[in-house]
PDB file of C-alpha atoms in Angstrom:
ATOM      1  CA  MET X  24     111.411  78.867  85.989  1.00 37.00           C
ATOM      2  CA  TRP X  25     108.942  81.163  87.684  1.00 38.00           C
ATOM      3  CA  ASN X  26     106.602  79.508  90.161  1.00 43.00           C
ATOM      4  CA  TRP X  27     103.260  81.125  89.459  1.00 39.00           C
ATOM      5  CA  LYS X  28     101.564  79.162  92.267  1.00 43.00           C
ATOM      6  CA  SER X  29     103.675  80.766  94.966  1.00 48.00           C
ATOM      7  CA  GLY X  30     101.524  83.866  95.224  1.00 51.00           C
ATOM      8  CA  GLY X  31     103.199  86.258  92.786  1.00 52.00           C
ATOM      9  CA  LEU X  32     106.295  88.427  92.754  1.00 51.00           C
ATOM     10  CA  PHE X  33     105.527  90.092  96.094  1.00 52.00           C
ATOM     11  CA  HIS X  34     105.065  86.702  97.807  1.00 51.00           C
ATOM     12  CA  ASN X  35     108.366  85.404  96.440  1.00 51.00           C
ATOM     13  CA  VAL X  36     110.246  88.487  97.560  1.00 52.00           C
ATOM     14  CA  ALA X  37     108.683  88.322 101.012  1.00 52.00           C
ATOM     15  CA  ASN X  38     109.256  84.619 101.559  1.00 56.00           C
ATOM     16  CA  GLY X  39     112.535  84.198  99.743  1.00 53.00           C
ATOM     17  CA  SER X  40     116.001  83.882 101.207  1.00 51.00           C
ATOM     18  CA  ARG X  41     117.230  86.731 103.416  1.00 47.00           C
ATOM     19  CA  MET X  42     120.833  86.059 102.311  1.00 47.00           C
ATOM     20  CA  PRO X  43     122.159  88.709  99.873  1.00 50.00           C
ATOM     21  CA  PRO X  44     121.977  87.000  96.470  1.00 49.00           C
ATOM     22  CA  ASP X  45     124.753  87.081  93.948  1.00 54.00           C
ATOM     23  CA  LEU X  46     123.966  89.955  91.576  1.00 55.00           C
ATOM     24  CA  THR X  47     124.619  87.895  88.452  1.00 57.00           C
ATOM     25  CA  GLN X  48     122.414  85.056  89.671  1.00 56.00           C
ATOM     26  CA  LEU X  49     119.719  87.575  90.628  1.00 56.00           C
ATOM     27  CA  GLN X  50     119.764  88.986  87.120  1.00 57.00           C
ATOM     28  CA  ILE X  51     119.569  85.501  85.611  1.00 58.00           C
ATOM     29  CA  ASN X  52     116.645  84.524  87.853  1.00 57.00           C
ATOM     30  CA  ALA X  53     114.782  87.742  87.086  1.00 55.00           C
ATOM     31  CA  LYS X  54     115.335  87.285  83.356  1.00 52.00           C
ATOM     32  CA  ASP X  55     114.225  83.649  83.341  1.00 56.00           C
ATOM     33  CA  GLY X  56     111.327  84.189  85.703  1.00 62.00           C
ATOM     34  CA  LEU X  57     109.651  87.364  84.580  1.00 65.00           C
ATOM     35  CA  LEU X  58     111.571  90.173  82.942  1.00 62.00           C
ATOM     36  CA  GLY X  59     112.767  88.039  80.050  1.00 66.00           C
ATOM     37  CA  ARG X  60     109.199  87.319  78.998  1.00 72.00           C
ATOM     38  CA  LEU X  61     107.956  90.898  79.158  1.00 74.00           C
ATOM     39  CA  ALA X  62     107.052  92.519  75.866  1.00 81.00           C
ATOM     40  CA  VAL X  63     104.982  95.486  74.695  1.00 82.00           C
ATOM     41  CA  TYR X  64     101.395  94.275  74.533  1.00 81.00           C
ATOM     42  CA  ARG X  65      99.678  97.416  73.288  1.00 81.00           C
ATOM     43  CA  THR X  66     100.450 101.114  72.887  1.00 83.00           C
ATOM     44  CA  CYS X  67      97.847 103.872  73.217  1.00 81.00           C
ATOM     45  CA  GLU X  68      98.631 107.518  72.510  1.00 83.00           C
ATOM     46  CA  ALA X  69      96.505 108.738  75.411  1.00 84.00           C
ATOM     47  CA  HIS X  70      98.316 111.994  76.258  1.00 88.00           C
ATOM     48  CA  LYS X  71     100.413 114.643  74.590  1.00 88.00           C
ATOM     49  CA  LYS X  72     102.518 115.459  77.646  1.00 90.00           C
ATOM     50  CA  THR X  73     104.117 113.652  80.582  1.00 91.00           C
ATOM     51  CA  ILE X  74     101.936 111.054  82.328  1.00 92.00           C
ATOM     52  CA  ASN X  75     102.176 111.563  86.088  1.00 92.00           C
ATOM     53  CA  SER X  76      99.708 108.987  87.395  1.00 92.00           C
ATOM     54  CA  MET X  77      98.358 105.593  86.309  1.00 92.00           C
ATOM     55  CA  VAL X  78      96.059 103.181  88.131  1.00 93.00           C
ATOM     56  CA  TRP X  79      93.780 100.241  87.263  1.00 92.00           C
ATOM     57  CA  ASN X  80      90.169 100.015  88.343  1.00 91.00           C
ATOM     58  CA  GLU X  81      89.049  97.231  90.686  1.00 89.00           C
ATOM     59  CA  SER X  82      88.232  94.784  87.879  1.00 88.00           C
ATOM     60  CA  GLY X  83      91.539  95.377  86.105  1.00 88.00           C
ATOM     61  CA  GLU X  84      89.822  96.263  82.832  1.00 90.00           C
ATOM     62  CA  LEU X  85      90.198 100.053  82.789  1.00 92.00           C
ATOM     63  CA  LEU X  86      93.347 102.125  83.186  1.00 93.00           C
ATOM     64  CA  LEU X  87      93.075 105.705  84.471  1.00 94.00           C
ATOM     65  CA  SER X  88      95.894 108.127  83.697  1.00 94.00           C
ATOM     66  CA  GLY X  89      96.483 111.785  84.471  1.00 93.00           C
ATOM     67  CA  ALA X  90      99.030 113.970  82.720  1.00 92.00           C
ATOM     68  CA  SER X  91     100.625 117.377  82.490  1.00 91.00           C
ATOM     69  CA  ASP X  92      98.269 118.315  79.645  1.00 89.00           C
ATOM     70  CA  GLY X  93      95.354 118.660  82.113  1.00 88.00           C
ATOM     71  CA  TYR X  94      93.548 115.621  80.705  1.00 91.00           C
ATOM     72  CA  ILE X  95      92.545 112.347  82.295  1.00 93.00           C
ATOM     73  CA  THR X  96      92.213 109.284  80.093  1.00 93.00           C
ATOM     74  CA  ILE X  97      90.375 106.029  80.694  1.00 92.00           C
ATOM     75  CA  THR X  98      91.792 103.238  78.572  1.00 91.00           C
ATOM     76  CA  ASN X  99      90.591  99.712  77.909  1.00 90.00           C
ATOM     77  CA  PRO X 100      93.737  98.049  76.510  1.00 86.00           C
ATOM     78  CA  LEU X 101      91.976  94.782  75.667  1.00 84.00           C
ATOM     79  CA  LYS X 102      89.452  96.480  73.398  1.00 85.00           C
ATOM     80  CA  LYS X 103      91.812  99.205  72.143  1.00 82.00           C
ATOM     81  CA  GLN X 104      89.433 101.888  73.405  1.00 86.00           C
ATOM     82  CA  PHE X 105      90.151 105.085  75.313  1.00 85.00           C
ATOM     83  CA  ASN X 106      88.312 108.268  76.231  1.00 90.00           C
ATOM     84  CA  ARG X 107      90.044 111.545  77.035  1.00 91.00           C
ATOM     85  CA  PHE X 108      88.413 114.100  79.328  1.00 92.00           C
ATOM     86  CA  LYS X 109      89.457 117.721  79.672  1.00 90.00           C
ATOM     87  CA  THR X 110      89.401 118.730  83.331  1.00 90.00           C
ATOM     88  CA  PRO X 111      89.044 122.224  84.850  1.00 88.00           C
ATOM     89  CA  HIS X 112      92.589 121.893  86.239  1.00 87.00           C
ATOM     90  CA  PRO X 113      94.670 124.800  84.846  1.00 84.00           C
ATOM     91  CA  SER X 114      97.923 123.031  85.758  1.00 84.00           C
ATOM     92  CA  LYS X 115      99.261 119.500  85.384  1.00 89.00           C
ATOM     93  CA  ILE X 116      97.469 116.601  87.050  1.00 92.00           C
ATOM     94  CA  MET X 117      99.733 114.833  89.535  1.00 91.00           C
ATOM     95  CA  CYS X 118      97.441 112.078  90.828  1.00 93.00           C
ATOM     96  CA  ALA X 119      94.199 110.453  89.656  1.00 93.00           C
ATOM     97  CA  ARG X 120      92.171 107.651  91.234  1.00 94.00           C
ATOM     98  CA  PHE X 121      88.938 105.769  90.623  1.00 94.00           C
ATOM     99  CA  MET X 122      86.509 105.898  93.519  1.00 93.00           C
ATOM    100  CA  PRO X 123      85.638 102.393  94.811  1.00 91.00           C
ATOM    101  CA  CYS X 124      82.748 100.542  93.164  1.00 87.00           C
ATOM    102  CA  GLU X 125      82.082 103.375  90.681  1.00 85.00           C
ATOM    103  CA  ASP X 126      84.270 103.740  87.602  1.00 85.00           C
ATOM    104  CA  ASN X 127      82.485 106.941  86.606  1.00 87.00           C
ATOM    105  CA  LEU X 128      83.663 108.772  89.757  1.00 91.00           C
ATOM    106  CA  VAL X 129      87.237 110.033  89.553  1.00 92.00           C
ATOM    107  CA  VAL X 130      89.206 112.152  92.043  1.00 92.00           C
ATOM    108  CA  THR X 131      92.238 114.112  90.855  1.00 91.00           C
ATOM    109  CA  SER X 132      94.855 116.452  92.268  1.00 91.00           C
ATOM    110  CA  SER X 133      96.762 119.161  90.475  1.00 87.00           C
ATOM    111  CA  CYS X 134     100.099 120.736  91.119  1.00 78.00           C
ATOM    112  CA  HIS X 135      98.810 124.169  92.158  1.00 76.00           C
ATOM    113  CA  ASP X 136      95.018 124.249  92.339  1.00 80.00           C
ATOM    114  CA  GLY X 137      93.996 121.455  94.683  1.00 84.00           C
ATOM    115  CA  LEU X 138      91.577 118.539  94.547  1.00 89.00           C
ATOM    116  CA  MET X 139      88.590 117.816  92.338  1.00 89.00           C
ATOM    117  CA  CYS X 140      86.147 114.939  92.048  1.00 91.00           C
ATOM    118  CA  PHE X 141      84.207 114.373  88.831  1.00 89.00           C
ATOM    119  CA  ASP X 142      81.277 112.315  87.682  1.00 91.00           C
ATOM    120  CA  LEU X 143      82.253 111.412  84.133  1.00 90.00           C
ATOM    121  CA  LYS X 144      78.589 110.919  83.232  1.00 88.00           C
ATOM    122  CA  ASP X 145      78.193 114.696  83.477  1.00 87.00           C
ATOM    123  CA  ALA X 146      80.903 115.392  80.918  1.00 86.00           C
ATOM    124  CA  VAL X 147      79.754 117.244  77.813  1.00 85.00           C
ATOM    125  CA  ARG X 148      81.715 116.383  74.685  1.00 85.00           C
ATOM    126  CA  ASN X 149      84.398 114.881  76.890  1.00 86.00           C
ATOM    127  CA  LYS X 150      84.829 118.114  78.788  1.00 88.00           C
ATOM    128  CA  ILE X 151      84.166 118.344  82.524  1.00 86.00           C
ATOM    129  CA  LYS X 152      82.850 121.735  83.555  1.00 82.00           C
ATOM    130  CA  THR X 153      81.549 121.380  87.098  1.00 82.00           C
ATOM    131  CA  PRO X 154      83.211 119.025  89.616  1.00 86.00           C
ATOM    132  CA  ILE X 155      81.098 117.596  92.409  1.00 87.00           C
ATOM    133  CA  LEU X 156      83.900 118.435  94.867  1.00 86.00           C
ATOM    134  CA  ARG X 157      86.584 121.105  94.623  1.00 85.00           C
ATOM    135  CA  VAL X 158      89.068 122.158  97.296  1.00 86.00           C
ATOM    136  CA  LEU X 159      91.661 124.768  96.354  1.00 82.00           C
ATOM    137  CA  THR X 160      95.199 124.735  97.716  1.00 78.00           C
ATOM    138  CA  TYR X 161      98.692 125.797  96.765  1.00 74.00           C
ATOM    139  CA  GLU X 162     100.048 122.866  98.767  1.00 79.00           C
ATOM    140  CA  GLU X 163     100.817 119.947  96.491  1.00 85.00           C
ATOM    141  CA  THR X 164      98.822 116.759  97.055  1.00 88.00           C
ATOM    142  CA  LYS X 165     101.412 113.991  97.062  1.00 90.00           C
ATOM    143  CA  GLN X 166      99.041 111.035  96.877  1.00 92.00           C
ATOM    144  CA  ILE X 167      95.407 109.935  96.986  1.00 94.00           C
ATOM    145  CA  VAL X 168      94.265 106.571  98.340  1.00 94.00           C
ATOM    146  CA  THR X 169      90.747 105.172  98.491  1.00 94.00           C
ATOM    147  CA  VAL X 170      89.136 102.851 101.029  1.00 92.00           C
ATOM    148  CA  PRO X 171      87.516  99.847  99.253  1.00 90.00           C
ATOM    149  CA  THR X 172      84.770  99.493 101.873  1.00 90.00           C
ATOM    150  CA  GLN X 173      83.885 103.205 101.777  1.00 92.00           C
ATOM    151  CA  PRO X 174      82.902 104.199  98.213  1.00 91.00           C
ATOM    152  CA  LYS X 175      82.443 107.894  99.050  1.00 91.00           C
ATOM    153  CA  VAL X 176      85.693 108.383 100.977  1.00 93.00           C
ATOM    154  CA  PHE X 177      89.274 109.081  99.950  1.00 94.00           C
ATOM    155  CA  ILE X 178      92.419 110.013 101.881  1.00 95.00           C
ATOM    156  CA  THR X 179      95.092 112.486 100.778  1.00 93.00           C
ATOM    157  CA  CYS X 180      98.517 113.598 101.963  1.00 92.00           C
ATOM    158  CA  HIS X 181      99.935 117.068 101.346  1.00 90.00           C
ATOM    159  CA  THR X 182     103.146 119.058 101.521  1.00 90.00           C
ATOM    160  CA  ASP X 183     101.732 120.978 104.493  1.00 89.00           C
ATOM    161  CA  THR X 184     102.494 117.747 106.474  1.00 92.00           C
ATOM    162  CA  THR X 185      98.844 116.771 106.882  1.00 91.00           C
ATOM    163  CA  VAL X 186      96.877 113.658 105.946  1.00 93.00           C
ATOM    164  CA  ARG X 187      93.191 114.352 105.347  1.00 91.00           C
ATOM    165  CA  LEU X 188      89.992 112.396 104.835  1.00 92.00           C
ATOM    166  CA  PHE X 189      87.374 113.629 102.380  1.00 91.00           C
ATOM    167  CA  ASP X 190      83.789 112.381 102.159  1.00 90.00           C
ATOM    168  CA  LEU X 191      81.778 113.206  99.043  1.00 89.00           C
ATOM    169  CA  ARG X 192      78.647 113.471 101.195  1.00 88.00           C
ATOM    170  CA  THR X 193      80.164 116.328 103.208  1.00 85.00           C
ATOM    171  CA  ARG X 194      80.601 119.977 102.247  1.00 82.00           C
ATOM    172  CA  TYR X 195      84.038 121.530 102.767  1.00 80.00           C
ATOM    173  CA  ASN X 196      85.458 125.023 102.708  1.00 74.00           C
ATOM    174  CA  THR X 197      86.776 126.133  99.356  1.00 73.00           C
ATOM    175  CA  GLU X 198      90.305 126.639 100.662  1.00 75.00           C
ATOM    176  CA  LEU X 199      92.211 123.641 102.010  1.00 69.00           C
ATOM    177  CA  GLN X 200      93.813 125.618 104.848  1.00 72.00           C
ATOM    178  CA  ASP X 201      90.316 126.380 106.141  1.00 72.00           C
ATOM    179  CA  CYS X 202      89.489 122.658 106.335  1.00 77.00           C
ATOM    180  CA  VAL X 203      90.650 121.512 109.750  1.00 80.00           C
ATOM    181  CA  ASP X 204      87.924 119.077 110.777  1.00 82.00           C
ATOM    182  CA  ASN X 205      89.003 116.487 108.220  1.00 86.00           C
ATOM    183  CA  ILE X 206      92.669 116.285 109.264  1.00 89.00           C
ATOM    184  CA  LEU X 207      93.460 112.698 110.254  1.00 92.00           C
ATOM    185  CA  ILE X 208      97.205 112.920 110.845  1.00 94.00           C
ATOM    186  CA  ARG X 209      99.652 115.741 111.465  1.00 93.00           C
ATOM    187  CA  LEU X 210     103.208 114.826 110.520  1.00 93.00           C
ATOM    188  CA  LYS X 211     106.598 116.198 111.413  1.00 92.00           C
ATOM    189  CA  TYR X 212     107.996 115.808 107.904  1.00 92.00           C
ATOM    190  CA  ILE X 213     106.544 116.073 104.398  1.00 93.00           C
ATOM    191  CA  PRO X 214     104.762 112.875 103.270  1.00 94.00           C
ATOM    192  CA  THR X 215     105.795 111.564  99.861  1.00 93.00           C
ATOM    193  CA  ALA X 216     103.923 108.248  99.538  1.00 94.00           C
ATOM    194  CA  MET X 217     101.049 106.457 101.224  1.00 95.00           C
ATOM    195  CA  SER X 218      99.369 103.040 101.304  1.00 96.00           C
ATOM    196  CA  ILE X 219      96.412 101.618 103.215  1.00 96.00           C
ATOM    197  CA  SER X 220      96.320  98.068 104.574  1.00 95.00           C
ATOM    198  CA  PRO X 221      94.331  95.908 102.116  1.00 93.00           C
ATOM    199  CA  ILE X 222      92.495  93.622 104.585  1.00 94.00           C
ATOM    200  CA  SER X 223      91.499  95.599 107.671  1.00 93.00           C
ATOM    201  CA  HIS X 224      91.862  99.056 106.060  1.00 94.00           C
ATOM    202  CA  ASN X 225      92.799 100.323 109.503  1.00 94.00           C
ATOM    203  CA  TYR X 226      96.497 100.992 108.995  1.00 95.00           C
ATOM    204  CA  ILE X 227      98.004 103.778 106.904  1.00 96.00           C
ATOM    205  CA  ALA X 228     101.675 103.505 105.988  1.00 96.00           C
ATOM    206  CA  ILE X 229     103.262 106.851 105.113  1.00 96.00           C
ATOM    207  CA  GLY X 230     106.704 107.424 103.657  1.00 94.00           C
ATOM    208  CA  ASP X 231     108.324 110.834 104.039  1.00 91.00           C
ATOM    209  CA  ASN X 232     111.246 112.944 102.876  1.00 89.00           C
ATOM    210  CA  GLU X 233     113.349 111.845 105.868  1.00 85.00           C
ATOM    211  CA  SER X 234     113.896 108.238 104.713  1.00 85.00           C
ATOM    212  CA  SER X 235     111.410 106.687 107.112  1.00 89.00           C
ATOM    213  CA  VAL X 236     108.097 104.822 106.966  1.00 93.00           C
ATOM    214  CA  LYS X 237     105.498 105.420 109.670  1.00 94.00           C
ATOM    215  CA  VAL X 238     102.437 103.268 110.301  1.00 95.00           C
ATOM    216  CA  PHE X 239      99.314 104.814 111.827  1.00 95.00           C
ATOM    217  CA  ASP X 240      96.197 103.105 113.128  1.00 95.00           C
ATOM    218  CA  ARG X 241      93.083 104.991 112.008  1.00 92.00           C
ATOM    219  CA  ARG X 242      91.191 103.761 115.079  1.00 91.00           C
ATOM    220  CA  TYR X 243      93.611 105.347 117.559  1.00 89.00           C
ATOM    221  CA  LEU X 244      94.689 108.708 116.177  1.00 89.00           C
ATOM    222  CA  THR X 245      95.679 111.421 118.618  1.00 81.00           C
ATOM    223  CA  SER X 246      95.031 115.169 118.443  1.00 79.00           C
ATOM    224  CA  GLU X 247      98.612 116.106 119.283  1.00 86.00           C
ATOM    225  CA  PRO X 248     100.543 118.703 117.231  1.00 89.00           C
ATOM    226  CA  VAL X 249     102.373 115.697 115.718  1.00 92.00           C
ATOM    227  CA  THR X 250     100.354 112.478 115.554  1.00 93.00           C
ATOM    228  CA  SER X 251     102.111 109.495 117.130  1.00 91.00           C
ATOM    229  CA  PRO X 252     102.592 106.459 114.860  1.00 93.00           C
ATOM    230  CA  VAL X 253     102.242 102.888 116.089  1.00 92.00           C
ATOM    231  CA  LYS X 254     105.430 101.842 114.259  1.00 92.00           C
ATOM    232  CA  VAL X 255     108.349 103.564 112.557  1.00 92.00           C
ATOM    233  CA  TYR X 256     110.867 101.982 110.181  1.00 91.00           C
ATOM    234  CA  TYR X 257     114.093 103.546 108.939  1.00 86.00           C
ATOM    235  CA  LYS X 258     116.238 103.182 105.870  1.00 79.00           C
ATOM    236  CA  PRO X 259     119.706 101.972 106.892  1.00 72.00           C
ATOM    237  CA  GLY X 260     122.613 104.324 106.309  1.00 67.00           C
ATOM    238  CA  LEU X 261     123.553 107.834 107.227  1.00 57.00           C
ATOM    239  CA  ASP X 262     122.108 109.556 104.157  1.00 61.00           C
ATOM    240  CA  ILE X 263     118.547 110.725 104.801  1.00 62.00           C
ATOM    241  CA  SER X 264     118.216 112.470 101.439  1.00 68.00           C
ATOM    242  CA  ASN X 265     116.709 109.341  99.852  1.00 81.00           C
ATOM    243  CA  TYR X 266     113.046 110.144 100.363  1.00 89.00           C
ATOM    244  CA  VAL X 267     110.376 107.487  99.883  1.00 92.00           C
ATOM    245  CA  THR X 268     109.117 107.474  96.301  1.00 91.00           C
ATOM    246  CA  SER X 269     106.532 104.695  96.664  1.00 92.00           C
ATOM    247  CA  LEU X 270     105.376 101.996  99.051  1.00 94.00           C
ATOM    248  CA  ALA X 271     102.763  99.253  99.121  1.00 94.00           C
ATOM    249  CA  TYR X 272     101.351  96.621 101.449  1.00 95.00           C
ATOM    250  CA  ASP X 273     101.348  93.034 100.277  1.00 92.00           C
ATOM    251  CA  GLU X 274      98.039  91.235  99.883  1.00 91.00           C
ATOM    252  CA  HIS X 275      98.411  89.539 103.278  1.00 92.00           C
ATOM    253  CA  GLU X 276      98.993  92.832 105.141  1.00 93.00           C
ATOM    254  CA  GLU X 277     102.236  91.427 106.557  1.00 93.00           C
ATOM    255  CA  HIS X 278     104.938  93.313 104.638  1.00 93.00           C
ATOM    256  CA  ILE X 279     105.512  96.757 103.193  1.00 94.00           C
ATOM    257  CA  LEU X 280     107.671  97.090 100.094  1.00 93.00           C
ATOM    258  CA  VAL X 281     109.365 100.508  99.968  1.00 93.00           C
ATOM    259  CA  ASN X 282     111.354 102.257  97.278  1.00 91.00           C
ATOM    260  CA  PHE X 283     113.691 105.120  98.166  1.00 89.00           C
ATOM    261  CA  ALA X 284     114.878 107.698  95.624  1.00 86.00           C
ATOM    262  CA  SER X 285     118.074 106.531  93.863  1.00 80.00           C
ATOM    263  CA  GLU X 286     118.228 103.566  96.233  1.00 78.00           C
ATOM    264  CA  ASP X 287     117.356  99.891  96.638  1.00 79.00           C
ATOM    265  CA  LEU X 288     114.002  98.317  97.414  1.00 85.00           C
ATOM    266  CA  TYR X 289     113.442  97.483 101.079  1.00 88.00           C
ATOM    267  CA  LEU X 290     110.990  94.995 102.533  1.00 89.00           C
ATOM    268  CA  PHE X 291     109.717  95.629 106.074  1.00 90.00           C
ATOM    269  CA  ASP X 292     108.046  92.841 108.030  1.00 90.00           C
ATOM    270  CA  VAL X 293     105.268  94.736 109.803  1.00 91.00           C
ATOM    271  CA  ALA X 294     103.554  91.595 111.082  1.00 89.00           C
ATOM    272  CA  LYS X 295     106.502  90.326 113.137  1.00 87.00           C
ATOM    273  CA  ASP X 296     108.599  93.474 113.561  1.00 83.00           C
ATOM    274  CA  ASP X 297     107.368  96.040 116.088  1.00 79.00           C
ATOM    275  CA  GLY X 298     109.681  98.760 114.742  1.00 76.00           C
ATOM    276  CA  THR X 299     109.816 101.731 117.082  1.00 71.00           C
ATOM    277  CA  THR X 300     106.945 103.804 118.434  1.00 58.00           C
ATOM    278  CA  GLN X 301     108.525 107.249 118.340  1.00 55.00           C
ATOM    279  CA  TYR X 302     110.279 109.725 116.091  1.00 53.00           C
ATOM    280  CA  PRO X 303     114.048 110.034 116.489  1.00 52.00           C
ATOM    281  CA  THR X 304     114.743 112.889 118.916  1.00 49.00           C
ATOM    282  CA  VAL X 305     117.925 113.902 117.107  1.00 48.00           C
ATOM    283  CA  ARG X 306     118.153 114.218 113.334  1.00 50.00           C
ATOM    284  CA  PRO X 307     120.808 111.903 111.816  1.00 48.00           C
ATOM    285  CA  GLU X 308     122.865 114.708 110.293  1.00 50.00           C
ATOM    286  CA  SER X 309     123.227 116.376 113.716  1.00 50.00           C
ATOM    287  CA  ARG X 310     124.708 113.266 115.347  1.00 50.00           C
ATOM    288  CA  SER X 311     128.377 112.406 115.405  1.00 56.00           C
ATOM    289  CA  GLU X 312     129.672 109.533 113.292  1.00 57.00           C
ATOM    290  CA  ALA X 313     130.034 107.333 116.379  1.00 58.00           C
ATOM    291  CA  GLU X 314     126.468 108.132 117.468  1.00 57.00           C
ATOM    292  CA  ASN X 315     125.175 107.369 113.973  1.00 55.00           C
ATOM    293  CA  ASN X 316     126.997 104.036 113.888  1.00 55.00           C
ATOM    294  CA  ALA X 317     125.582 103.114 117.298  1.00 59.00           C
ATOM    295  CA  PHE X 318     122.069 104.169 116.209  1.00 54.00           C
ATOM    296  CA  TRP X 319     122.033 101.973 113.100  1.00 50.00           C
ATOM    297  CA  ARG X 320     123.725  99.068 114.901  1.00 55.00           C
ATOM    298  CA  THR X 321     120.936  99.127 117.500  1.00 58.00           C
ATOM    299  CA  ALA X 322     118.295  99.405 114.778  1.00 54.00           C
ATOM    300  CA  ARG X 323     119.696  96.364 112.996  1.00 51.00           C
ATOM    301  CA  ASN X 324     119.826  94.370 116.222  1.00 54.00           C
ATOM    302  CA  GLU X 325     116.206  95.247 116.908  1.00 51.00           C
ATOM    303  CA  ASN X 326     115.301  94.289 113.330  1.00 48.00           C
ATOM    304  CA  ARG X 327     113.786  97.712 112.606  1.00 50.00           C
ATOM    305  CA  ILE X 328     115.518  97.905 109.225  1.00 51.00           C
ATOM    306  CA  GLY X 329     114.133  96.185 106.200  1.00 54.00           C
ATOM    307  CA  THR X 330     115.773  93.629 103.940  1.00 52.00           C
ATOM    308  CA  ALA X 331     117.376  95.301 100.933  1.00 54.00           C
ATOM    309  CA  PHE X 332     116.973  94.087  97.365  1.00 51.00           C
ATOM    310  CA  PRO X 333     119.417  95.575  94.806  1.00 48.00           C
ATOM    311  CA  SER X 334     117.818  97.812  92.218  1.00 47.00           C
ATOM    312  CA  LYS X 335     120.444  97.025  89.592  1.00 45.00           C
TER     313      LYS X 335
END
C-alpha cells in the first residue's frame, strides 16, 4: 500500500528505483497506492467555457480558475462556495495566479491583450472595471509565477522569448514591447513552462519548444542577446517537436519533474547533475544520424538526461 510517510508522490518518484519498472506492475502499484482510491469529491459549475488555468492559494482553501469566457472564479470546495468575476479581458484568460500573502490580489494573462492585476475588493457586482496594473501585448503570456517572499512581484514568460519581472509598486509602459527595463532573461527559443525554486527562490527553470529545460540563477543574469543558463537538460531522442508542457521543482529543490507533449514524464536531478552550461551549437534536425547518436550517447554518459517514467 501507499507509504504516506515517505514524503508524497514526488518524493517516491524521486527516490524510487531507477530500473525501468514492468508496465503491468507499475499500473498495479499506481492503482493500489493512489489512483484506485481517487473519486470525485465535489463538482462546481464555475465556468461556461474551457478552463485554461487552475491554482490553489497558499493555504489550500481557495481555488482560482481562469477560462475562455473571460471570467475568473474563486472556489472554496469545502464550503461549496464560489464567486465569479468578470474581467476586462476581451479574449480568453490563459493564466491566473494569486499574489503571495493576499488572496484578494489576482494577476491574469489573456491570449491577445496582455497582463492585468486586480484587487477583488474593488469589484462592483462581481465585475472588475479598473485593474491596478495593465500591460498590453499581442505576444501570448505562457506562464506566470510568483515569488513567495515578494508579495508585490511576479514573473512572466512570453512568446517573444523574454522572461520579465513585474513589480506592482512600479509604473510600466502601456505596451509590453516598450518595457525593456524589466526583462530578466532573453531566450533563444519560445518558453512554454516555468517554475521557481521553492526554497531559495533564486533559480528559475524554463522549458521551451525545443525539448529542453534551462535553469537560470536570478543572482547572476547576464545582459547578452541570449542569457546564459547555469544548467541545460535535454529530452532524450531525436524528435525535438515534444515541447515542454509543464515542469515543477520538488519541495527539496533537488529535482525537476518535466512533462513533454505526447511523451513520458522525466525527472532531472538538478542537485547532483551539473547538466551542461551552453546551448547546443547545432540543432538536432541539422545533424546526421551518426552525429545525433553520438550526441545522445554522450549526454547519457554525462547523466544530462532525466529518468523517464511511462505515461501509460
